[in-house]
């Protein structure tokens, strides 16, 4: 299989996951990180699409919150919007569709765990929203945004957890009369491709999370634990 054929198959697979027809060239551009562009002759990368997609995302979420929650004041609406469009929330959405495997990254960025970095995943999601807007129109882009963020919109308690899962878990434990969560972290792999696994214990619950840094692993474990504890309530 040639590289071109493999790329086409990957783009088709991602398009199917997204559930919207996006021009392959635009989708490929949306997946192109600046590190890859710099290593391949200063070709275009996704930052302009990211700029556009940020506005697409913001407007879609703003309209959804405004029309769906007439009871909320401006401050509450702004807080919810900020949480849903946050880097942590977008990265969580990106991981849900396995976006990292499709990224075009420079070798250095790839070797240092770029495929699982919150900032890169979130920026790429915004670029995809921008590409969808240009390729399929504003209605299709809005529909895509809302379909992907709906789990967060439908669960207000999860907003704070998605942004700061360790604090959310600590507060939930305190509310339940439990000791503060305790974390243990292990790592595997060479220095340039270190993978971390965190185990958090809170009450009788033990949960795990993985990431490319100790911080990300602990956050992932905390979010998993928070979801399970919340489900018990």
XYZ file of C-alpha atoms in Angstrom:
233
model
C 0.000 0.000 0.000
C 1.431 3.389 -0.986
C 1.539 6.345 1.356
C -1.030 8.144 -0.796
C -3.417 5.198 -0.646
C -2.971 4.885 3.110
C -3.689 8.588 3.576
C -6.849 8.357 1.477
C -8.082 5.392 3.495
C -7.344 7.223 6.751
C -9.201 10.325 5.590
C -12.180 8.212 4.485
C -12.224 6.464 7.856
C -12.139 9.745 9.766
C -14.831 11.231 7.519
C -17.061 8.279 8.355
C -16.459 8.797 12.072
C -17.341 12.477 11.783
C -20.477 11.689 9.809
C -20.127 14.613 7.411
C -18.642 14.946 3.929
C -15.521 17.089 4.063
C -13.345 17.796 1.049
C -10.320 15.463 1.456
C -7.825 18.239 0.769
C -9.384 20.479 3.399
C -9.563 17.623 5.886
C -5.917 16.779 5.249
C -5.010 20.426 5.825
C -6.982 20.428 9.073
C -4.876 17.500 10.278
C -1.553 19.115 9.342
C 0.297 20.470 12.360
C 2.822 23.229 11.835
C 5.651 20.899 12.910
C 4.910 18.634 9.927
C 4.616 21.625 7.608
C 8.004 22.990 8.671
C 9.686 19.647 8.093
C 8.162 19.314 4.642
C 9.109 22.531 2.910
C 6.946 25.097 4.716
C 3.724 23.709 3.246
C 0.392 25.080 4.545
C -0.767 23.925 7.981
C -3.984 24.028 9.961
C -3.709 27.239 11.980
C -5.866 29.344 9.643
C -8.573 26.662 9.725
C -8.218 26.566 13.503
C -8.857 30.329 13.610
C -12.046 29.871 11.592
C -13.153 26.784 13.519
C -12.825 28.566 16.841
C -15.549 30.984 15.730
C -17.698 28.172 14.313
C -17.456 26.306 17.612
C -18.115 29.368 19.740
C -21.186 30.463 17.792
C -22.707 26.968 17.669
C -22.307 26.429 21.416
C -23.455 29.967 22.238
C -26.662 29.594 20.215
C -27.335 26.158 21.694
C -26.949 27.447 25.244
C -28.850 30.660 24.589
C -31.861 28.967 23.039
C -31.786 25.912 25.277
C -31.446 27.668 28.630
C -33.627 30.794 28.803
C -33.504 30.512 32.589
C -29.756 31.168 32.817
C -28.176 34.577 33.288
C -25.261 35.797 31.181
C -22.645 34.757 33.729
C -23.877 31.178 33.929
C -24.103 30.937 30.146
C -20.552 32.235 29.770
C -19.239 29.744 32.330
C -20.870 26.817 30.559
C -19.632 27.950 27.162
C -16.073 28.375 28.437
C -16.097 24.859 29.837
C -17.481 23.213 26.697
C -15.051 24.959 24.341
C -12.057 24.513 26.660
C -8.886 22.756 25.561
C -9.527 19.897 27.992
C -13.081 19.365 26.730
C -12.081 19.473 23.053
C -9.174 17.113 23.667
C -11.543 14.682 25.373
C -13.828 14.817 22.332
C -10.845 14.278 20.035
C -9.720 11.210 21.971
C -13.256 9.844 21.738
C -12.955 9.643 17.953
C -9.313 8.542 17.986
C -8.178 11.742 16.314
C -4.553 11.419 17.367
C -3.824 8.597 14.944
C -4.741 10.764 11.944
C -2.551 13.772 12.746
C 0.292 14.845 10.472
C 3.072 15.716 12.917
C 6.735 16.484 12.598
C 9.077 13.782 13.823
C 10.104 15.647 16.951
C 6.524 16.438 17.952
C 5.505 12.857 17.279
C 8.327 11.444 19.392
C 7.399 13.637 22.350
C 3.793 12.477 22.494
C 2.163 15.083 20.297
C -0.650 12.759 19.309
C -1.996 12.877 22.850
C -1.305 16.510 23.750
C -4.431 18.376 24.785
C -3.431 21.539 22.932
C -2.728 19.799 19.623
C -5.885 17.687 19.781
C -8.054 20.675 20.682
C -6.560 22.878 17.975
C -7.085 20.136 15.394
C -10.729 19.740 16.392
C -11.223 23.451 15.772
C -9.475 23.132 12.402
C -11.850 20.305 11.480
C -14.823 22.514 12.366
C -13.365 25.195 10.101
C -12.819 22.730 7.266
C -16.382 21.476 7.632
C -17.721 25.030 7.439
C -15.831 25.703 4.202
C -16.575 22.349 2.656
C -20.117 21.502 3.734
C -21.513 24.828 4.902
C -22.416 26.460 8.199
C -25.400 24.205 8.962
C -23.320 21.056 8.581
C -20.521 22.530 10.681
C -22.945 23.547 13.425
C -24.525 20.086 13.391
C -21.105 18.460 13.716
C -20.111 20.685 16.632
C -23.328 20.051 18.525
C -23.222 16.301 17.919
C -19.723 16.101 19.384
C -20.237 18.428 22.351
C -23.730 17.199 23.257
C -22.484 14.815 26.000
C -20.927 17.810 27.766
C -23.932 20.051 27.165
C -26.252 17.382 28.564
C -24.278 17.022 31.797
C -23.695 20.393 33.508
C -21.938 18.790 36.490
C -19.313 17.450 34.130
C -18.228 20.911 32.964
C -16.085 21.572 35.999
C -14.820 17.996 36.035
C -13.660 18.187 32.435
C -11.720 21.367 33.106
C -10.236 20.409 36.480
C -10.929 16.737 37.223
C -8.573 16.479 40.214
C -10.306 19.310 42.055
C -13.745 17.977 41.079
C -12.859 14.537 42.429
C -11.481 15.955 45.674
C -14.666 17.965 46.211
C -16.847 14.937 45.466
C -14.842 12.816 47.912
C -15.162 15.451 50.634
C -18.903 15.690 50.033
C -19.123 11.928 50.506
C -17.112 11.979 53.725
C -14.103 10.234 52.177
C -10.413 10.930 52.568
C -8.753 12.958 49.789
C -7.853 10.956 46.663
C -4.345 9.494 46.547
C -2.372 8.982 43.341
C 0.357 6.604 42.257
C 2.067 6.996 38.897
C 4.213 4.572 36.900
C 5.892 5.070 33.535
C 7.141 2.890 30.719
C 9.052 3.345 27.482
C 12.159 5.281 26.445
C 12.674 8.900 27.449
C 11.538 10.232 24.063
C 8.281 8.236 24.156
C 7.429 7.974 27.838
C 3.945 6.755 28.720
C 2.492 7.335 32.179
C -0.221 5.421 34.000
C -1.853 6.901 37.086
C -3.885 5.017 39.652
C -6.146 7.013 41.934
C -7.713 5.604 45.083
C -10.683 7.304 46.717
C -12.761 5.432 49.245
C -13.225 1.897 47.930
C -12.801 3.014 44.327
C -9.628 2.516 42.306
C -9.401 4.021 38.815
C -6.685 4.355 36.201
C -5.766 6.842 33.529
C -2.983 7.124 30.979
C -1.186 9.983 29.289
C 2.074 11.297 27.934
C 2.869 13.134 31.167
C 2.295 12.534 34.868
C -0.163 15.442 34.947
C -2.258 14.159 32.053
C -2.313 10.629 33.468
C -3.507 11.872 36.864
C -6.166 14.041 35.235
C -7.402 11.104 33.164
C -7.569 8.877 36.241
C -9.363 11.567 38.232
C -11.962 12.089 35.509
C -12.615 8.335 35.303
C -13.015 8.145 39.083
C -15.234 11.234 39.154
C -17.565 9.722 36.544
C -17.873 6.464 38.468
C -18.453 8.125 41.821
C -20.986 10.497 40.281
C -22.816 7.518 38.828
C -23.222 6.052 42.311
C -25.020 9.095 43.606
